[in-house]
Amino acid sequence: MVHGEVWTAKELFVYPNEYIYWTIQIVMYPFMTGLVAGAFVLSSLYHVFGVKQLKEIARFSLAFSFALLPVAMMPLLLHLQFPFRGIEVMMTPHFTSAIAAFGIVFTTYGMIVAAELWFVYRKFFVETALELRKLTVRSFVQQVRYILYSVLTLGAWDISEHSLEKDERAVKMLAGLGIPVACFLHGYAGFIFGSVKANALWMTPLMPVIFICSAVVSGIALCIITYIATMEIRKAIHAWRLKNNPALPSIEELKSAELQDVTMTSRYLVMFLILAITLELLDLIFRGYTAVKSWDILRSVIYDKDFFNIFVIQYGMGNLIPFILFLMPRLTIRRAVVGTLLVLLGVFMMRWNVVIGGQAFSSSLAGFMHYHLPIWPDSLETFKEGLFGALLVAATPFVLFWLLGRIIPIFSVKNTH
């Protein structure tokens, strides 16, 4: 059976060899890379631009960006028919194609994020290793932790004030360098779509810019919703500990700090959301004004076949409603949760409408194809290209983030400078 035949339904005149080849995993690919870039940009607002109010969530988003990074290539590996060939992009990078150049950009960005994270937590690594070294008798777990943190110090044991100031300058430099690299990491995904001359929906010079702006929006939104979820878990644990130790900070103090962080971060979310909406509407208006030869088939897809997906879910539920929720005075945690979830839905549907909607019309410009997402897998292919494959990709960064949180104190201020 031809790849794509299982989930493709054809309508009117469609060429026999045409199918929906790029499926849910290609939707998840720009979505996940956008989350990586957006989370890093949020952390850089503090490290580069000195927004003090974002100090707590900046450290959180930097660690979350690092946890998201290994998942960026996961959708491509699941989509490939021969996934073992995917490593060739990393091992033989060159600039003759956008996909091949991704190997260089991805490696560079990974090294920048890892180095910045190391400078931020170097003091914690040294202090923890020195405390464990003082123990005359160490358990197996303590011995493993001692070896781990000793290795993570990379031999840099100096934690004097002068040395920590150098670390701060290095963090600021790496964060400033990482912003254009992060934008290029995700912008090239839009470049791939925008440079496909054979597809009328994708061929636009605004595609990379639209992808970058929506990436920042989705990354900030995911950091907010994850930050709220982890803070709620922390408050539940803190309430249990408060019974035995009344000297600990009250629950109200934690709630106040959480609301302050979320409110400040949501302002930047609204700013980038306005920019993303403006660019998307500008592209739509430009297409209608120029009305090229393929506009008739595009118009039938945008205003008829995918009207509900584009104007109801993406623009209505994913852009307009959260925009109103965040602009209303006295932002609450519940309203922030609803707003960020709708923003993530809107960005995901934007990726869906670009990838799936771009394949919805035939090259004959006289037929349509419909994508039916495989829900229950009956083979390895329908698992990878179906709902369960997408859920696997979506859940993986949270597992990695939890494991990372077992190594570094994402919330503890005293262990970092």
mmCIF file of N, CA and C in Angstrom, residues 127-239:
data_model
loop_
_atom_site.group_PDB
_atom_site.id
_atom_site.type_symbol
_atom_site.label_atom_id
_atom_site.label_comp_id
_atom_site.label_asym_id
_atom_site.label_seq_id
_atom_site.Cartn_x
_atom_site.Cartn_y
_atom_site.Cartn_z
ATOM 1 N N GLU A 127 28.649 23.632 44.864
ATOM 2 C CA GLU A 127 28.263 23.566 46.279
ATOM 3 C C GLU A 127 27.745 22.180 46.648
ATOM 4 N N THR A 128 26.944 21.582 45.771
ATOM 5 C CA THR A 128 26.416 20.244 46.049
ATOM 6 C C THR A 128 27.529 19.207 46.081
ATOM 7 N N ALA A 129 28.468 19.290 45.131
ATOM 8 C CA ALA A 129 29.582 18.341 45.098
ATOM 9 C C ALA A 129 30.466 18.485 46.336
ATOM 10 N N LEU A 130 30.706 19.728 46.796
ATOM 11 C CA LEU A 130 31.533 19.945 47.985
ATOM 12 C C LEU A 130 30.852 19.437 49.250
ATOM 13 N N GLU A 131 29.533 19.614 49.330
ATOM 14 C CA GLU A 131 28.803 19.101 50.489
ATOM 15 C C GLU A 131 28.850 17.578 50.547
ATOM 16 N N LEU A 132 28.706 16.935 49.415
ATOM 17 C CA LEU A 132 28.757 15.470 49.379
ATOM 18 C C LEU A 132 30.185 14.968 49.618
ATOM 19 N N ARG A 133 31.180 15.743 49.231
ATOM 20 C CA ARG A 133 32.564 15.330 49.457
ATOM 21 C C ARG A 133 32.905 15.311 50.950
ATOM 22 N N LYS A 134 32.265 16.167 51.723
ATOM 23 C CA LYS A 134 32.551 16.239 53.160
ATOM 24 C C LYS A 134 32.071 14.998 53.915
ATOM 25 N N LEU A 135 31.119 14.281 53.348
ATOM 26 C CA LEU A 135 30.575 13.102 54.026
ATOM 27 C C LEU A 135 31.625 11.996 54.063
ATOM 28 N N THR A 136 31.876 11.476 55.267
ATOM 29 C CA THR A 136 32.857 10.390 55.396
ATOM 30 C C THR A 136 32.309 9.076 54.864
ATOM 31 N N VAL A 137 31.007 8.874 55.081
ATOM 32 C CA VAL A 137 30.345 7.665 54.584
ATOM 33 C C VAL A 137 29.181 8.094 53.694
ATOM 34 N N ARG A 138 29.200 7.646 52.457
ATOM 35 C CA ARG A 138 28.147 8.000 51.502
ATOM 36 C C ARG A 138 27.395 6.758 51.064
ATOM 37 N N SER A 139 26.086 6.908 50.985
ATOM 38 C CA SER A 139 25.266 5.817 50.465
ATOM 39 C C SER A 139 25.467 5.707 48.955
ATOM 40 N N PHE A 140 24.831 4.694 48.368
ATOM 41 C CA PHE A 140 24.982 4.494 46.922
ATOM 42 C C PHE A 140 24.423 5.685 46.155
ATOM 43 N N VAL A 141 23.251 6.164 46.580
ATOM 44 C CA VAL A 141 22.639 7.307 45.902
ATOM 45 C C VAL A 141 23.503 8.549 46.060
ATOM 46 N N GLN A 142 24.017 8.770 47.264
ATOM 47 C CA GLN A 142 24.886 9.928 47.484
ATOM 48 C C GLN A 142 26.175 9.841 46.675
ATOM 49 N N GLN A 143 26.700 8.631 46.520
ATOM 50 C CA GLN A 143 27.916 8.454 45.720
ATOM 51 C C GLN A 143 27.643 8.761 44.250
ATOM 52 N N VAL A 144 26.490 8.311 43.762
ATOM 53 C CA VAL A 144 26.118 8.600 42.373
ATOM 54 C C VAL A 144 25.937 10.101 42.177
ATOM 55 N N ARG A 145 25.277 10.758 43.129
ATOM 56 C CA ARG A 145 25.080 12.208 43.034
ATOM 57 C C ARG A 145 26.412 12.944 43.106
ATOM 58 N N TYR A 146 27.315 12.466 43.924
ATOM 59 C CA TYR A 146 28.628 13.106 44.037
ATOM 60 C C TYR A 146 29.401 13.011 42.718
ATOM 61 N N ILE A 147 29.361 11.845 42.113
ATOM 62 C CA ILE A 147 30.050 11.671 40.825
ATOM 63 C C ILE A 147 29.394 12.545 39.754
ATOM 64 N N LEU A 148 28.052 12.555 39.762
ATOM 65 C CA LEU A 148 27.318 13.325 38.752
ATOM 66 C C LEU A 148 27.647 14.811 38.855
ATOM 67 N N TYR A 149 27.532 15.382 40.054
ATOM 68 C CA TYR A 149 27.757 16.817 40.201
ATOM 69 C C TYR A 149 29.229 17.179 40.070
ATOM 70 N N SER A 150 30.115 16.261 40.411
ATOM 71 C CA SER A 150 31.539 16.522 40.196
ATOM 72 C C SER A 150 31.855 16.598 38.709
ATOM 73 N N VAL A 151 31.219 15.723 37.936
ATOM 74 C CA VAL A 151 31.414 15.764 36.481
ATOM 75 C C VAL A 151 30.802 17.038 35.899
ATOM 76 N N LEU A 152 29.629 17.427 36.412
ATOM 77 C CA LEU A 152 28.943 18.620 35.895
ATOM 78 C C LEU A 152 29.704 19.911 36.182
ATOM 79 N N THR A 153 30.581 19.913 37.182
ATOM 80 C CA THR A 153 31.384 21.106 37.430
ATOM 81 C C THR A 153 32.400 21.349 36.331
ATOM 82 N N LEU A 154 32.744 20.293 35.591
ATOM 83 C CA LEU A 154 33.740 20.371 34.507
ATOM 84 C C LEU A 154 35.080 20.917 35.006
ATOM 85 N N GLY A 155 35.356 20.676 36.274
ATOM 86 C CA GLY A 155 36.634 21.111 36.837
ATOM 87 C C GLY A 155 36.687 22.561 37.257
ATOM 88 N N ALA A 156 35.596 23.303 37.077
ATOM 89 C CA ALA A 156 35.554 24.722 37.462
ATOM 90 C C ALA A 156 34.979 24.825 38.878
ATOM 91 N N TRP A 157 35.857 24.784 39.874
ATOM 92 C CA TRP A 157 35.422 24.761 41.280
ATOM 93 C C TRP A 157 35.402 26.148 41.908
ATOM 94 N N ASP A 158 35.865 27.153 41.227
ATOM 95 C CA ASP A 158 35.926 28.502 41.783
ATOM 96 C C ASP A 158 34.541 29.144 41.770
ATOM 97 N N ILE A 159 34.018 29.452 42.953
ATOM 98 C CA ILE A 159 32.702 30.105 43.051
ATOM 99 C C ILE A 159 32.830 31.417 43.824
ATOM 100 N N SER A 160 33.947 32.076 43.642
ATOM 101 C CA SER A 160 34.118 33.383 44.255
ATOM 102 C C SER A 160 33.210 34.405 43.564
ATOM 103 N N GLU A 161 33.081 35.563 44.190
ATOM 104 C CA GLU A 161 32.199 36.591 43.635
ATOM 105 C C GLU A 161 32.675 37.038 42.256
ATOM 106 N N HIS A 162 33.970 37.159 42.081
ATOM 107 C CA HIS A 162 34.519 37.551 40.775
ATOM 108 C C HIS A 162 34.215 36.493 39.716
ATOM 109 N N SER A 163 34.313 35.223 40.087
ATOM 110 C CA SER A 163 34.037 34.143 39.139
ATOM 111 C C SER A 163 32.556 34.103 38.768
ATOM 112 N N LEU A 164 31.674 34.333 39.747
ATOM 113 C CA LEU A 164 30.242 34.323 39.464
ATOM 114 C C LEU A 164 29.836 35.507 38.586
ATOM 115 N N GLU A 165 30.535 36.629 38.722
ATOM 116 C CA GLU A 165 30.260 37.763 37.839
ATOM 117 C C GLU A 165 30.616 37.425 36.392
ATOM 118 N N LYS A 166 31.696 36.688 36.219
ATOM 119 C CA LYS A 166 32.040 36.228 34.867
ATOM 120 C C LYS A 166 30.963 35.297 34.319
ATOM 121 N N ASP A 167 30.423 34.440 35.190
ATOM 122 C CA ASP A 167 29.336 33.550 34.769
ATOM 123 C C ASP A 167 28.128 34.349 34.289
ATOM 124 N N GLU A 168 27.789 35.398 35.012
ATOM 125 C CA GLU A 168 26.639 36.219 34.631
ATOM 126 C C GLU A 168 26.864 36.889 33.278
ATOM 127 N N ARG A 169 28.079 37.369 33.048
ATOM 128 C CA ARG A 169 28.367 37.975 31.742
ATOM 129 C C ARG A 169 28.295 36.935 30.626
ATOM 130 N N ALA A 170 28.754 35.725 30.931
ATOM 131 C CA ALA A 170 28.678 34.657 29.928
ATOM 132 C C ALA A 170 27.238 34.282 29.621
ATOM 133 N N VAL A 171 26.395 34.244 30.660
ATOM 134 C CA VAL A 171 24.968 33.933 30.458
ATOM 135 C C VAL A 171 24.312 34.990 29.575
ATOM 136 N N LYS A 172 24.610 36.256 29.845
ATOM 137 C CA LYS A 172 24.020 37.334 29.049
ATOM 138 C C LYS A 172 24.483 37.260 27.598
ATOM 139 N N MET A 173 25.766 36.957 27.389
ATOM 140 C CA MET A 173 26.287 36.861 26.032
ATOM 141 C C MET A 173 25.660 35.680 25.284
ATOM 142 N N LEU A 174 25.565 34.536 25.952
ATOM 143 C CA LEU A 174 24.975 33.355 25.317
ATOM 144 C C LEU A 174 23.492 33.560 25.019
ATOM 145 N N ALA A 175 22.785 34.219 25.940
ATOM 146 C CA ALA A 175 21.361 34.476 25.710
ATOM 147 C C ALA A 175 21.162 35.414 24.524
ATOM 148 N N GLY A 176 22.003 36.447 24.434
ATOM 149 C CA GLY A 176 21.913 37.346 23.285
ATOM 150 C C GLY A 176 22.243 36.653 21.978
ATOM 151 N N LEU A 177 23.236 35.768 22.002
ATOM 152 C CA LEU A 177 23.587 35.008 20.806
ATOM 153 C C LEU A 177 22.518 33.987 20.458
ATOM 154 N N GLY A 178 21.839 33.458 21.484
ATOM 155 C CA GLY A 178 20.863 32.402 21.246
ATOM 156 C C GLY A 178 19.564 32.887 20.644
ATOM 157 N N ILE A 179 19.225 34.170 20.816
ATOM 158 C CA ILE A 179 17.954 34.671 20.284
ATOM 159 C C ILE A 179 17.900 34.565 18.758
ATOM 160 N N PRO A 180 18.872 35.092 17.996
ATOM 161 C CA PRO A 180 18.793 34.921 16.532
ATOM 162 C C PRO A 180 18.916 33.468 16.093
ATOM 163 N N VAL A 181 19.706 32.671 16.840
ATOM 164 C CA VAL A 181 19.827 31.254 16.479
ATOM 165 C C VAL A 181 18.502 30.538 16.699
ATOM 166 N N ALA A 182 17.821 30.860 17.812
ATOM 167 C CA ALA A 182 16.514 30.248 18.083
ATOM 168 C C ALA A 182 15.498 30.650 17.025
ATOM 169 N N CYS A 183 15.518 31.913 16.623
ATOM 170 C CA CYS A 183 14.601 32.364 15.569
ATOM 171 C C CYS A 183 14.912 31.680 14.231
ATOM 172 N N PHE A 184 16.209 31.513 13.943
ATOM 173 C CA PHE A 184 16.583 30.832 12.705
ATOM 174 C C PHE A 184 16.219 29.354 12.772
ATOM 175 N N LEU A 185 16.305 28.762 13.975
ATOM 176 C CA LEU A 185 15.958 27.352 14.139
ATOM 177 C C LEU A 185 14.523 27.100 13.721
ATOM 178 N N HIS A 186 13.627 28.005 14.105
ATOM 179 C CA HIS A 186 12.232 27.806 13.739
ATOM 180 C C HIS A 186 11.876 28.496 12.425
ATOM 181 N N GLY A 187 12.558 29.605 12.129
ATOM 182 C CA GLY A 187 12.253 30.300 10.887
ATOM 183 C C GLY A 187 12.552 29.468 9.660
ATOM 184 N N TYR A 188 13.535 28.574 9.776
ATOM 185 C CA TYR A 188 13.861 27.757 8.603
ATOM 186 C C TYR A 188 12.733 26.781 8.283
ATOM 187 N N ALA A 189 11.919 26.395 9.315
ATOM 188 C CA ALA A 189 10.755 25.538 9.047
ATOM 189 C C ALA A 189 9.766 26.276 8.157
ATOM 190 N N GLY A 190 9.542 27.567 8.464
ATOM 191 C CA GLY A 190 8.711 28.377 7.585
ATOM 192 C C GLY A 190 9.345 28.601 6.236
ATOM 193 N N PHE A 191 10.693 28.657 6.225
ATOM 194 C CA PHE A 191 11.414 28.811 4.958
ATOM 195 C C PHE A 191 11.189 27.605 4.058
ATOM 196 N N ILE A 192 11.157 26.409 4.647
ATOM 197 C CA ILE A 192 10.939 25.191 3.856
ATOM 198 C C ILE A 192 9.588 25.252 3.160
ATOM 199 N N PHE A 193 8.547 25.640 3.914
ATOM 200 C CA PHE A 193 7.214 25.723 3.318
ATOM 201 C C PHE A 193 7.128 26.881 2.328
ATOM 202 N N GLY A 194 7.670 28.043 2.724
ATOM 203 C CA GLY A 194 7.559 29.222 1.868
ATOM 204 C C GLY A 194 8.304 29.131 0.566
ATOM 205 N N SER A 195 9.304 28.245 0.484
ATOM 206 C CA SER A 195 10.100 28.124 -0.736
ATOM 207 C C SER A 195 9.582 27.063 -1.696
ATOM 208 N N VAL A 196 8.493 26.379 -1.339
ATOM 209 C CA VAL A 196 7.918 25.358 -2.227
ATOM 210 C C VAL A 196 7.076 26.064 -3.290
ATOM 211 N N LYS A 197 7.626 26.237 -4.463
ATOM 212 C CA LYS A 197 6.944 26.991 -5.515
ATOM 213 C C LYS A 197 5.740 26.242 -6.081
ATOM 214 N N ALA A 198 5.737 24.924 -5.930
ATOM 215 C CA ALA A 198 4.641 24.139 -6.502
ATOM 216 C C ALA A 198 3.371 24.221 -5.678
ATOM 217 N N ASN A 199 3.448 24.791 -4.455
ATOM 218 C CA ASN A 199 2.261 24.860 -3.600
ATOM 219 C C ASN A 199 1.882 26.317 -3.402
ATOM 220 N N ALA A 200 0.695 26.676 -3.857
ATOM 221 C CA ALA A 200 0.269 28.072 -3.828
ATOM 222 C C ALA A 200 0.024 28.584 -2.412
ATOM 223 N N LEU A 201 -0.396 27.704 -1.514
ATOM 224 C CA LEU A 201 -0.688 28.139 -0.152
ATOM 225 C C LEU A 201 0.582 28.409 0.646
ATOM 226 N N TRP A 202 1.641 27.680 0.351
ATOM 227 C CA TRP A 202 2.883 27.805 1.115
ATOM 228 C C TRP A 202 3.807 28.893 0.569
ATOM 229 N N MET A 203 3.734 29.163 -0.716
ATOM 230 C CA MET A 203 4.721 30.047 -1.347
ATOM 231 C C MET A 203 4.431 31.508 -1.008
ATOM 232 N N THR A 204 5.040 31.977 0.071
ATOM 233 C CA THR A 204 4.935 33.369 0.477
ATOM 234 C C THR A 204 6.178 33.745 1.279
ATOM 235 N N PRO A 205 6.759 34.919 1.045
ATOM 236 C CA PRO A 205 7.952 35.321 1.802
ATOM 237 C C PRO A 205 7.658 35.597 3.271
ATOM 238 N N LEU A 206 6.382 35.749 3.630
ATOM 239 C CA LEU A 206 6.028 36.015 5.023
ATOM 240 C C LEU A 206 5.999 34.753 5.879
ATOM 241 N N MET A 207 6.064 33.586 5.242
ATOM 242 C CA MET A 207 5.927 32.338 5.981
ATOM 243 C C MET A 207 6.960 32.191 7.102
ATOM 244 N N PRO A 208 8.276 32.434 6.870
ATOM 245 C CA PRO A 208 9.234 32.301 7.976
ATOM 246 C C PRO A 208 8.955 33.258 9.127
ATOM 247 N N VAL A 209 8.561 34.504 8.811
ATOM 248 C CA VAL A 209 8.301 35.490 9.853
ATOM 249 C C VAL A 209 7.062 35.107 10.655
ATOM 250 N N ILE A 210 6.036 34.628 9.960
ATOM 251 C CA ILE A 210 4.818 34.181 10.649
ATOM 252 C C ILE A 210 5.130 33.022 11.577
ATOM 253 N N PHE A 211 5.953 32.097 11.120
ATOM 254 C CA PHE A 211 6.329 30.951 11.947
ATOM 255 C C PHE A 211 7.093 31.397 13.183
ATOM 256 N N ILE A 212 8.007 32.366 13.035
ATOM 257 C CA ILE A 212 8.796 32.825 14.179
ATOM 258 C C ILE A 212 7.906 33.493 15.218
ATOM 259 N N CYS A 213 7.022 34.381 14.793
ATOM 260 C CA CYS A 213 6.154 35.093 15.736
ATOM 261 C C CYS A 213 5.206 34.140 16.460
ATOM 262 N N SER A 214 4.607 33.228 15.720
ATOM 263 C CA SER A 214 3.711 32.261 16.359
ATOM 264 C C SER A 214 4.486 31.300 17.253
ATOM 265 N N ALA A 215 5.773 31.065 16.936
ATOM 266 C CA ALA A 215 6.601 30.211 17.783
ATOM 267 C C ALA A 215 6.820 30.849 19.142
ATOM 268 N N VAL A 216 7.125 32.144 19.162
ATOM 269 C CA VAL A 216 7.313 32.844 20.426
ATOM 270 C C VAL A 216 6.026 32.824 21.238
ATOM 271 N N VAL A 217 4.894 33.007 20.567
ATOM 272 C CA VAL A 217 3.598 32.976 21.250
ATOM 273 C C VAL A 217 3.356 31.618 21.899
ATOM 274 N N SER A 218 3.571 30.547 21.139
ATOM 275 C CA SER A 218 3.315 29.204 21.673
ATOM 276 C C SER A 218 4.289 28.858 22.782
ATOM 277 N N GLY A 219 5.565 29.252 22.647
ATOM 278 C CA GLY A 219 6.542 28.955 23.680
ATOM 279 C C GLY A 219 6.214 29.643 24.993
ATOM 280 N N ILE A 220 5.845 30.924 24.932
ATOM 281 C CA ILE A 220 5.470 31.651 26.149
ATOM 282 C C ILE A 220 4.216 31.045 26.764
ATOM 283 N N ALA A 221 3.233 30.698 25.923
ATOM 284 C CA ALA A 221 1.988 30.121 26.440
ATOM 285 C C ALA A 221 2.243 28.784 27.131
ATOM 286 N N LEU A 222 3.077 27.937 26.537
ATOM 287 C CA LEU A 222 3.364 26.642 27.155
ATOM 288 C C LEU A 222 4.116 26.821 28.474
ATOM 289 N N CYS A 223 5.045 27.775 28.521
ATOM 290 C CA CYS A 223 5.770 28.035 29.766
ATOM 291 C C CYS A 223 4.818 28.513 30.857
ATOM 292 N N ILE A 224 3.848 29.345 30.499
ATOM 293 C CA ILE A 224 2.892 29.844 31.489
ATOM 294 C C ILE A 224 2.050 28.707 32.041
ATOM 295 N N ILE A 225 1.490 27.875 31.164
ATOM 296 C CA ILE A 225 0.604 26.803 31.634
ATOM 297 C C ILE A 225 1.379 25.758 32.418
ATOM 298 N N THR A 226 2.607 25.465 32.013
ATOM 299 C CA THR A 226 3.428 24.506 32.758
ATOM 300 C C THR A 226 3.879 25.088 34.085
ATOM 301 N N TYR A 227 4.204 26.369 34.096
ATOM 302 C CA TYR A 227 4.594 27.048 35.335
ATOM 303 C C TYR A 227 3.446 27.036 36.337
ATOM 304 N N ILE A 228 2.234 27.306 35.859
ATOM 305 C CA ILE A 228 1.061 27.282 36.746
ATOM 306 C C ILE A 228 0.837 25.878 37.305
ATOM 307 N N ALA A 229 0.944 24.866 36.433
ATOM 308 C CA ALA A 229 0.725 23.482 36.884
ATOM 309 C C ALA A 229 1.740 23.073 37.939
ATOM 310 N N THR A 230 3.027 23.388 37.701
ATOM 311 C CA THR A 230 4.052 23.010 38.678
ATOM 312 C C THR A 230 3.919 23.812 39.969
ATOM 313 N N MET A 231 3.504 25.075 39.871
ATOM 314 C CA MET A 231 3.302 25.874 41.071
ATOM 315 C C MET A 231 2.138 25.342 41.903
ATOM 316 N N GLU A 232 1.089 24.857 41.239
ATOM 317 C CA GLU A 232 -0.037 24.272 41.971
ATOM 318 C C GLU A 232 0.403 22.998 42.702
ATOM 319 N N ILE A 233 1.252 22.213 42.056
ATOM 320 C CA ILE A 233 1.784 21.019 42.723
ATOM 321 C C ILE A 233 2.669 21.421 43.897
ATOM 322 N N ARG A 234 3.488 22.446 43.713
ATOM 323 C CA ARG A 234 4.339 22.926 44.803
ATOM 324 C C ARG A 234 3.511 23.434 45.974
ATOM 325 N N LYS A 235 2.406 24.131 45.685
ATOM 326 C CA LYS A 235 1.554 24.642 46.762
ATOM 327 C C LYS A 235 0.902 23.506 47.542
ATOM 328 N N ALA A 236 0.517 22.440 46.825
ATOM 329 C CA ALA A 236 -0.070 21.294 47.518
ATOM 330 C C ALA A 236 0.945 20.618 48.435
ATOM 331 N N ILE A 237 2.188 20.464 47.954
ATOM 332 C CA ILE A 237 3.239 19.876 48.784
ATOM 333 C C ILE A 237 3.602 20.810 49.937
ATOM 334 N N HIS A 238 3.625 22.109 49.643
ATOM 335 C CA HIS A 238 3.974 23.090 50.668
ATOM 336 C C HIS A 238 2.926 23.128 51.773
ATOM 337 N N ALA A 239 1.654 22.976 51.409
ATOM 338 C CA ALA A 239 0.586 22.974 52.420
ATOM 339 C C ALA A 239 0.736 21.794 53.377
#
